[in-house]
């Protein structure tokens, strides 16, 4: 019998009021059911929000360093259970075990970063324009946070949101993606074990249209942090904006790696293989475009095709596997549809382009690493997010042209340039319109203490990670103390 997972609402593990459940299966092996999960409703969300609201008063008054110690404990538990979490995550989501270990490690790093921030959460003390008056700002919690996450980083992304939200003194209603609810449940168990008070964290499983919408539209939720597609982000922004909620949106990408004629090609090769085919191309920062200087184009394409051909597909629990399955049937259909579009558009498919179904692969959602050359700027495979192991190669004749092509998409998340020329590198920093730029590194590789996010349709100006995320989860309160004993009028008495 499949394991029955539950919601965690108002301090209790419980089923949905609907009584309905949905199933979660291993994308590398459909025969394996990870578990069944509550198919929750608006009523479940209402209960969760009301519990989070009640818990808010005492949590916000808990000193930040004490909240930080709980985050540290959560990090410690994750260290102890790292391998167990990684194994579950690979079974649930498909990416290879080394990557799921990395996903857990990102959660651990984020916990320890939050622990440190508990003793900082700096405001600013600044001089007054009047004598005997002291003034400063301090950071205060906001209220109840609604957190909505995607499936591609089942532990890391929930921790990116939950640790800073809690450390800042907010209470949480968390809706994970319905493709990765088991890892999310393990995370909530860990938070509770670490000492997060019941009802400070609430977990509601279910679909985006029902549970996600109910969170976004709830009057008593003060802020929303969403990571997912730009399509859904737009809907959320409209609804939450109407409710005057604070909203952080981290959305899609169409990231590119530039390789200039002076680049170290072996290094650039390692970068593109990891960037394009790591996580089976299902990272928001995945390299889906490769922009090559014409002088190295043919040689570099040969290298990439030669190496990509050798990548081993399979169950991510097998340590020798390079590329796992894609997340589900719909994702594989979408990838294949884009491959057909690329062919119709006249791009030259030099590798892959088909479902991988030899032997054991037949039982999972596998797709062969795919490479298109002769891709022209403006083609749909060059513009739209495919979210799979498909790489489009574009030939250019100068740095300026490379940067123009890189920028000419609706997204602006991550970017990379391989060059030995320091001037070219700094020109790239200046002229690339993305939230993240790497020099001589692939488009993927975020660290939790650096800001993370993108421009244009990738984001709405907020950042995850780093110190900026704490600004999202707090309000600045401005405090003045006049100790002059007289009425002092700013802008008047001192002029
Ligand atoms: P998605 O937008 O389909 O779903 C994301 C989450 O939103 C899920 O929990 C889903 O259930 C929920 N949701 C769906 N419809 C909703 C609605 N109407 N109201 C409220 N919630 C709703 O995205 P996905 O398929 O889970 O993830 C892949 C996408 O996420 C890609 O576009 C990828 O680029 C993006 N992503 C971005 C980042 C980043 O930091 N920029 C990181 C990871 C993934």
XYZ file of C-alpha atoms and ligand atoms in Angstrom:
539
model
C 0.000 0.000 0.000
C 1.279 3.444 -0.905
C 2.280 5.634 2.038
C -0.421 8.158 2.956
C 1.003 11.635 3.483
C -0.933 14.426 5.177
C -1.269 18.184 5.433
C 0.035 19.955 8.532
C -2.516 22.550 9.604
C -3.040 24.283 12.962
C -0.481 22.080 14.651
C -1.897 18.756 13.437
C -1.200 16.264 10.693
C -4.522 15.889 8.900
C -6.270 14.969 5.663
C -8.055 17.462 3.441
C -11.682 18.211 4.281
C -12.388 16.944 0.744
C -11.187 13.455 1.686
C -9.682 13.254 -1.828
C -6.092 12.273 -2.574
C -3.630 12.420 -5.453
C -0.832 10.053 -6.303
C 2.850 10.802 -6.760
C 5.000 8.411 -8.826
C 8.706 8.080 -9.545
C 9.397 9.693 -12.956
C 12.194 7.167 -13.605
C 9.923 4.227 -12.842
C 6.152 4.647 -13.015
C 5.551 1.438 -11.118
C 6.850 3.016 -7.954
C 4.264 5.068 -6.072
C 5.989 7.475 -3.686
C 2.735 8.081 -1.843
C -0.703 9.612 -1.910
C -1.364 13.172 -0.750
C -4.388 15.228 0.294
C -6.108 17.033 -2.564
C -6.818 20.113 -0.525
C -9.430 22.807 -0.963
C -10.029 26.458 -0.147
C -11.453 25.346 3.202
C -8.136 23.714 4.137
C -6.328 26.914 3.174
C -8.731 28.983 5.296
C -7.932 26.799 8.320
C -4.212 27.061 7.691
C -4.310 30.858 7.342
C -6.377 31.305 10.453
C -3.946 29.085 12.440
C -0.954 30.991 11.053
C -2.572 34.299 12.014
C -3.179 33.113 15.592
C 0.392 31.875 15.908
C 1.825 35.127 14.575
C 1.614 37.251 17.740
C 3.858 35.066 19.866
C 6.220 34.115 17.031
C 6.884 37.723 16.055
C 7.746 38.473 19.687
C 10.212 35.595 19.911
C 13.648 37.255 19.695
C 15.236 36.884 16.267
C 18.389 35.198 17.663
C 16.144 32.582 19.318
C 14.288 32.032 16.054
C 17.725 31.738 14.448
C 18.727 28.947 16.811
C 15.721 26.938 15.612
C 16.874 27.454 12.010
C 20.319 26.197 13.008
C 18.787 23.097 14.567
C 16.854 22.481 11.345
C 20.132 22.752 9.426
C 21.770 20.277 11.828
C 18.957 17.760 11.312
C 19.276 18.166 7.558
C 22.989 17.421 7.842
C 22.200 14.191 9.719
C 19.475 13.191 7.244
C 21.116 14.494 4.069
C 21.444 11.155 2.311
C 17.923 10.016 3.215
C 16.428 13.275 1.892
C 18.524 13.101 -1.292
C 17.396 9.528 -1.983
C 13.743 10.425 -1.528
C 14.149 13.506 -3.714
C 15.711 11.517 -6.551
C 12.899 8.977 -6.392
C 10.298 11.705 -6.355
C 11.739 14.187 -8.837
C 14.230 12.212 -10.913
C 17.424 14.269 -10.876
C 20.642 12.391 -10.210
C 21.703 11.686 -6.645
C 24.716 14.014 -6.679
C 22.400 16.859 -7.604
C 19.797 16.020 -4.970
C 22.609 15.936 -2.380
C 23.488 19.414 -3.616
C 19.837 20.454 -3.339
C 19.780 19.396 0.337
C 23.124 21.114 0.933
C 21.658 24.354 -0.390
C 18.918 23.984 2.216
C 21.514 23.414 4.940
C 23.495 26.479 3.836
C 20.304 28.542 3.818
C 19.443 27.385 7.352
C 22.859 28.386 8.667
C 22.728 31.694 6.826
C 19.356 32.375 8.506
C 20.885 31.438 11.878
C 23.555 34.111 11.380
C 21.009 36.649 10.182
C 19.106 36.196 13.458
C 21.869 38.195 15.151
C 21.927 40.853 12.422
C 18.624 41.881 10.770
C 20.246 45.302 10.703
C 18.379 48.555 10.673
C 20.193 51.867 10.279
C 20.872 54.538 12.900
C 21.423 57.918 11.244
C 21.908 61.477 12.542
C 18.962 63.826 12.965
C 18.859 67.310 11.517
C 17.746 68.522 14.966
C 19.673 68.471 18.272
C 18.757 66.000 21.005
C 16.829 63.774 18.674
C 17.787 60.173 17.905
C 16.467 58.152 15.010
C 16.858 54.807 13.393
C 15.068 52.171 11.349
C 14.540 48.592 12.387
C 13.271 45.559 10.556
C 9.944 44.123 11.607
C 8.007 41.035 10.592
C 5.007 41.496 8.340
C 2.460 38.771 9.114
C 1.374 35.606 7.323
C 3.418 34.542 4.304
C 2.006 32.353 1.512
C 4.813 30.358 -0.106
C 4.242 28.609 -3.452
C 7.066 26.536 -4.913
C 7.941 24.555 -8.076
C 9.165 20.968 -8.310
C 12.673 21.346 -9.749
C 14.412 22.169 -6.444
C 12.138 20.307 -4.041
C 14.153 21.184 -0.915
C 16.319 24.163 -1.837
C 13.545 26.478 -3.044
C 11.206 25.825 -0.090
C 14.146 26.556 2.242
C 15.022 29.750 0.333
C 11.593 31.043 1.227
C 10.745 29.423 4.542
C 13.938 30.105 6.500
C 14.017 33.867 5.850
C 10.226 34.137 6.269
C 10.377 32.428 9.681
C 13.612 34.028 10.825
C 12.048 37.421 10.116
C 9.134 36.569 12.426
C 6.408 35.729 9.914
C 4.234 32.647 10.050
C 3.842 30.491 6.967
C 1.315 28.705 4.785
C 3.332 26.572 2.372
C 2.020 24.971 -0.832
C 4.624 22.809 -2.559
C 4.384 21.622 -6.163
C 2.188 18.559 -6.497
C 5.042 16.742 -8.296
C 7.284 16.919 -5.205
C 5.095 16.851 -2.104
C 7.052 14.145 -0.237
C 10.284 16.142 0.029
C 8.227 19.135 1.171
C 6.604 17.015 3.869
C 10.006 15.859 5.112
C 11.107 19.497 5.296
C 8.118 20.442 7.453
C 8.769 17.441 9.720
C 12.335 18.692 10.159
C 11.189 22.221 10.995
C 8.858 20.866 13.669
C 11.553 18.631 15.111
C 13.898 21.627 15.218
C 11.381 23.497 17.372
C 9.318 25.650 15.016
C 6.095 26.000 17.030
C 3.067 24.209 15.573
C 0.864 26.532 13.478
C 3.831 28.804 12.775
C 4.321 26.517 9.774
C 1.351 25.085 7.859
C 1.608 22.734 4.902
C -1.249 22.419 2.409
C -0.880 19.968 -0.468
C -2.780 20.212 -3.717
C -3.142 21.853 -7.086
C -2.179 25.359 -8.093
C -5.638 26.240 -9.356
C -7.290 25.366 -6.045
C -4.803 25.636 -3.156
C -2.507 28.164 -4.874
C -5.402 30.403 -5.890
C -6.939 30.224 -2.411
C -3.633 31.368 -0.885
C -3.157 34.190 -3.355
C -6.718 35.454 -2.932
C -6.867 35.121 0.852
C -7.451 38.484 2.566
C -5.460 37.505 5.623
C -2.252 36.634 3.798
C 0.117 39.593 3.766
C 2.808 38.483 1.394
C 3.259 35.933 -1.344
C 6.518 34.425 -2.485
C 6.159 32.440 -5.690
C 8.664 30.565 -7.829
C 7.437 29.000 -11.047
C 6.528 29.834 -14.616
C 6.073 33.385 -15.877
C 2.606 32.394 -17.067
C 1.413 31.543 -13.555
C 3.423 34.402 -12.026
C 1.494 36.898 -14.136
C -1.822 35.540 -12.851
C -0.592 35.645 -9.261
C 0.749 39.168 -9.622
C -2.603 40.400 -10.908
C -4.577 38.837 -8.097
C -2.187 39.568 -5.255
C -1.572 43.090 -6.542
C -5.306 43.741 -6.436
C -5.214 42.705 -2.780
C -2.224 45.037 -2.172
C -0.077 42.135 -1.019
C 3.676 42.199 -1.198
C 4.633 39.734 -3.936
C 7.974 38.214 -4.885
C 8.008 36.400 -8.227
C 10.883 34.251 -9.490
C 10.004 32.903 -12.903
C 11.226 31.497 -16.190
C 14.496 31.813 -18.075
C 16.041 31.378 -21.522
C 19.642 31.502 -20.433
C 22.611 31.608 -22.765
C 26.292 30.799 -22.632
C 28.543 32.834 -24.941
C 31.831 31.275 -26.072
C 34.254 33.768 -27.600
C 37.072 32.952 -30.051
C 39.728 33.306 -27.309
C 37.965 31.039 -24.782
C 39.430 27.975 -23.123
C 37.285 25.514 -25.067
C 37.713 22.552 -22.716
C 36.480 24.700 -19.839
C 33.599 26.054 -21.907
C 32.712 22.496 -22.906
C 32.444 21.333 -19.292
C 30.330 24.415 -18.599
C 27.813 23.862 -21.359
C 27.398 20.134 -20.685
C 26.630 20.843 -17.024
C 24.524 23.913 -17.790
C 22.426 22.394 -20.562
C 21.983 18.779 -19.472
C 22.384 18.897 -15.672
C 18.978 18.427 -13.991
C 17.916 17.234 -17.480
C 17.753 20.897 -18.513
C 15.044 21.567 -15.944
C 16.642 24.422 -14.037
C 15.392 27.961 -14.268
C 19.052 28.831 -14.900
C 19.678 25.986 -17.389
C 21.709 26.832 -20.489
C 19.238 26.520 -23.309
C 21.148 28.681 -25.813
C 24.789 28.452 -26.799
C 26.078 31.532 -28.612
C 29.315 30.745 -30.438
C 31.826 33.023 -32.101
C 32.082 31.983 -35.767
C 35.826 31.278 -35.505
C 35.346 28.438 -33.006
C 31.770 27.461 -33.960
C 32.394 24.254 -35.917
C 35.121 22.952 -33.635
C 33.075 23.622 -30.501
C 29.860 22.112 -31.886
C 31.799 18.930 -32.671
C 33.090 18.808 -29.093
C 29.671 19.346 -27.519
C 27.960 16.770 -29.713
C 30.732 14.236 -29.095
C 30.432 14.599 -25.314
C 26.637 14.968 -25.074
C 26.272 11.712 -27.040
C 28.118 9.918 -24.239
C 25.869 11.132 -21.409
C 24.282 8.181 -19.675
C 20.533 8.314 -19.102
C 18.848 6.389 -16.330
C 17.551 6.231 -12.797
C 19.253 9.005 -10.826
C 19.901 6.660 -7.889
C 22.516 4.926 -10.040
C 25.724 6.876 -9.319
C 26.978 6.288 -12.877
C 24.004 8.043 -14.482
C 24.476 11.574 -15.856
C 20.942 12.511 -16.871
C 17.687 11.513 -15.172
C 14.136 11.588 -16.530
C 12.027 14.701 -17.014
C 9.385 15.340 -14.412
C 6.226 14.001 -16.036
C 4.441 13.048 -19.220
C 3.240 16.589 -19.949
C 6.800 17.912 -19.699
C 8.088 15.271 -22.110
C 5.312 16.037 -24.601
C 6.128 19.743 -24.387
C 9.827 19.075 -25.030
C 9.059 16.891 -28.016
C 6.656 19.483 -29.398
C 9.457 22.072 -29.293
C 11.789 19.664 -31.079
C 9.238 19.423 -33.875
C 8.864 23.197 -33.918
C 12.660 23.565 -34.206
C 12.721 21.229 -37.200
C 9.805 23.054 -38.835
C 11.605 26.341 -38.302
C 14.577 25.019 -40.245
C 17.079 24.470 -37.437
C 19.491 21.575 -37.904
C 19.025 18.800 -35.319
C 22.478 17.283 -34.803
C 21.726 15.151 -31.746
C 18.786 13.489 -30.001
C 15.309 14.700 -30.731
C 13.548 11.623 -29.479
C 12.146 9.827 -26.496
C 14.639 7.450 -24.880
C 12.912 4.129 -24.263
C 15.551 1.426 -24.502
C 15.429 -1.246 -21.754
C 14.549 0.155 -18.305
C 14.158 3.645 -19.740
C 10.827 2.543 -21.204
C 9.331 2.781 -17.729
C 10.159 6.446 -17.168
C 9.873 9.894 -18.740
C 13.267 9.952 -20.476
C 14.257 12.217 -23.361
C 17.552 12.187 -25.250
C 19.880 15.182 -24.942
C 19.125 17.228 -28.041
C 21.186 19.818 -29.911
C 20.118 22.148 -32.714
C 22.594 24.154 -34.788
C 21.814 26.832 -37.398
C 19.374 28.373 -34.972
C 18.461 31.926 -35.922
C 17.592 34.628 -33.388
C 13.834 34.917 -33.173
C 13.039 31.241 -33.783
C 10.666 29.886 -31.145
C 13.225 27.343 -29.902
C 15.556 30.305 -29.370
C 12.981 32.454 -27.585
C 10.707 30.227 -25.479
C 11.429 28.276 -22.323
C 11.474 24.554 -23.176
C 12.583 23.297 -19.740
C 14.235 20.121 -20.928
C 17.524 18.799 -22.375
C 17.417 20.848 -25.578
C 20.257 23.165 -26.583
C 20.017 25.730 -29.408
C 23.291 26.889 -30.977
C 23.533 30.339 -32.569
C 26.538 31.570 -34.567
C 27.723 35.187 -34.190
C 30.647 37.238 -35.462
C 31.382 39.654 -32.587
C 30.990 40.228 -28.869
C 28.410 42.948 -29.501
C 26.327 40.610 -31.624
C 26.635 37.849 -29.015
C 25.346 40.151 -26.274
C 22.516 41.459 -28.484
C 21.379 37.883 -29.180
C 21.697 36.965 -25.522
C 19.536 39.947 -24.484
C 16.916 39.594 -27.195
C 14.521 37.346 -25.260
C 11.679 38.075 -22.881
C 13.593 36.631 -19.899
C 16.620 37.849 -17.953
C 17.717 35.303 -15.377
C 21.207 33.902 -15.873
C 23.984 34.323 -18.434
C 27.550 33.284 -18.990
C 30.545 34.220 -21.096
C 33.742 32.273 -21.709
C 36.640 34.524 -22.676
C 40.226 35.238 -21.632
C 39.794 38.934 -22.348
C 39.139 40.946 -19.194
C 37.739 43.844 -21.213
C 35.201 41.572 -22.898
C 34.220 40.178 -19.494
C 33.525 43.625 -18.081
C 31.670 44.673 -21.221
C 29.479 41.622 -20.666
C 28.771 42.656 -17.048
C 27.809 46.113 -18.294
C 25.689 45.187 -21.284
C 24.018 41.888 -20.449
C 20.509 42.451 -19.125
C 20.196 39.547 -16.676
C 20.072 39.222 -12.902
C 23.078 36.871 -12.911
C 26.224 36.812 -15.062
C 29.070 34.313 -14.822
C 32.487 34.706 -16.438
C 34.182 31.400 -17.262
C 31.498 29.444 -15.430
C 28.188 27.925 -16.598
C 24.797 29.607 -16.190
C 24.054 27.494 -13.112
C 25.670 27.509 -9.677
C 23.889 29.859 -7.253
C 25.154 30.269 -3.675
C 22.646 30.928 -0.916
C 24.279 34.092 0.423
C 24.234 35.826 -2.972
C 21.126 37.500 -4.352
C 19.265 35.411 -6.868
C 16.721 36.572 -9.410
C 16.203 38.044 -12.818
C 15.100 40.961 -14.946
C 12.249 41.368 -17.470
C 9.692 38.509 -17.416
C 11.856 36.500 -15.010
C 11.083 38.571 -11.939
C 9.376 41.568 -10.425
C 12.421 43.158 -8.857
C 12.732 41.166 -5.640
C 15.551 38.769 -4.953
C 15.831 35.426 -3.219
C 18.967 34.546 -1.301
C 21.506 36.945 0.067
C 20.674 39.860 2.323
C 18.004 41.215 -0.059
C 15.611 38.387 0.730
C 15.413 39.636 4.324
C 14.203 42.977 3.011
C 11.331 41.210 1.289
C 10.239 39.423 4.460
C 10.446 42.489 6.717
C 9.144 46.027 6.861
C 11.310 48.968 7.834
C 9.920 50.726 10.898
C 11.189 54.299 11.348
C 11.729 55.302 14.990
C 12.308 58.861 16.296
C 13.001 59.870 19.904
C 13.016 63.564 20.703
C 14.868 64.063 24.013
C 15.123 67.859 23.842
C 12.144 68.533 26.090
C 10.729 71.040 23.588
C 8.699 70.852 20.421
C 11.217 70.746 17.560
C 9.830 71.194 14.085
C 11.826 69.468 11.349
C 12.488 71.580 8.243
C 11.327 74.739 10.120
C 13.103 75.325 13.443
C 16.533 74.473 12.095
C 16.315 76.869 9.113
P 4.338 26.339 -12.371
O 4.226 27.805 -12.589
O 3.489 25.446 -13.174
O 3.983 25.996 -10.830
C 4.683 26.567 -9.753
C 3.810 26.484 -8.510
O 2.663 27.320 -8.678
C 3.267 25.085 -8.218
O 3.242 24.875 -6.823
C 1.862 25.148 -8.784
O 0.978 24.220 -8.203
C 1.481 26.570 -8.434
N 0.400 27.134 -9.268
C 0.030 26.756 -10.520
N -0.998 27.530 -10.929
C -1.277 28.399 -9.932
C -2.227 29.453 -9.767
N -3.105 29.763 -10.722
N -2.237 30.163 -8.607
C -1.329 29.880 -7.641
N -0.416 28.876 -7.731
C -0.382 28.156 -8.873
O 5.879 25.971 -12.513
P 6.589 24.547 -12.385
O 6.264 23.739 -13.592
O 6.321 23.949 -11.044
O 8.133 24.968 -12.417
C 8.813 25.246 -13.592
C 8.917 26.745 -13.810
O 9.488 27.364 -12.668
C 9.835 27.109 -14.962
O 9.263 28.174 -15.694
C 11.111 27.578 -14.265
O 11.909 28.461 -15.002
C 10.542 28.229 -13.048
N 11.527 28.323 -11.982
C 12.052 29.558 -11.703
C 13.018 29.695 -10.718
C 13.595 31.044 -10.394
O 14.131 31.203 -9.309
N 13.511 32.024 -11.276
C 13.459 28.563 -10.018
C 12.903 27.319 -10.340
C 11.931 27.210 -11.310
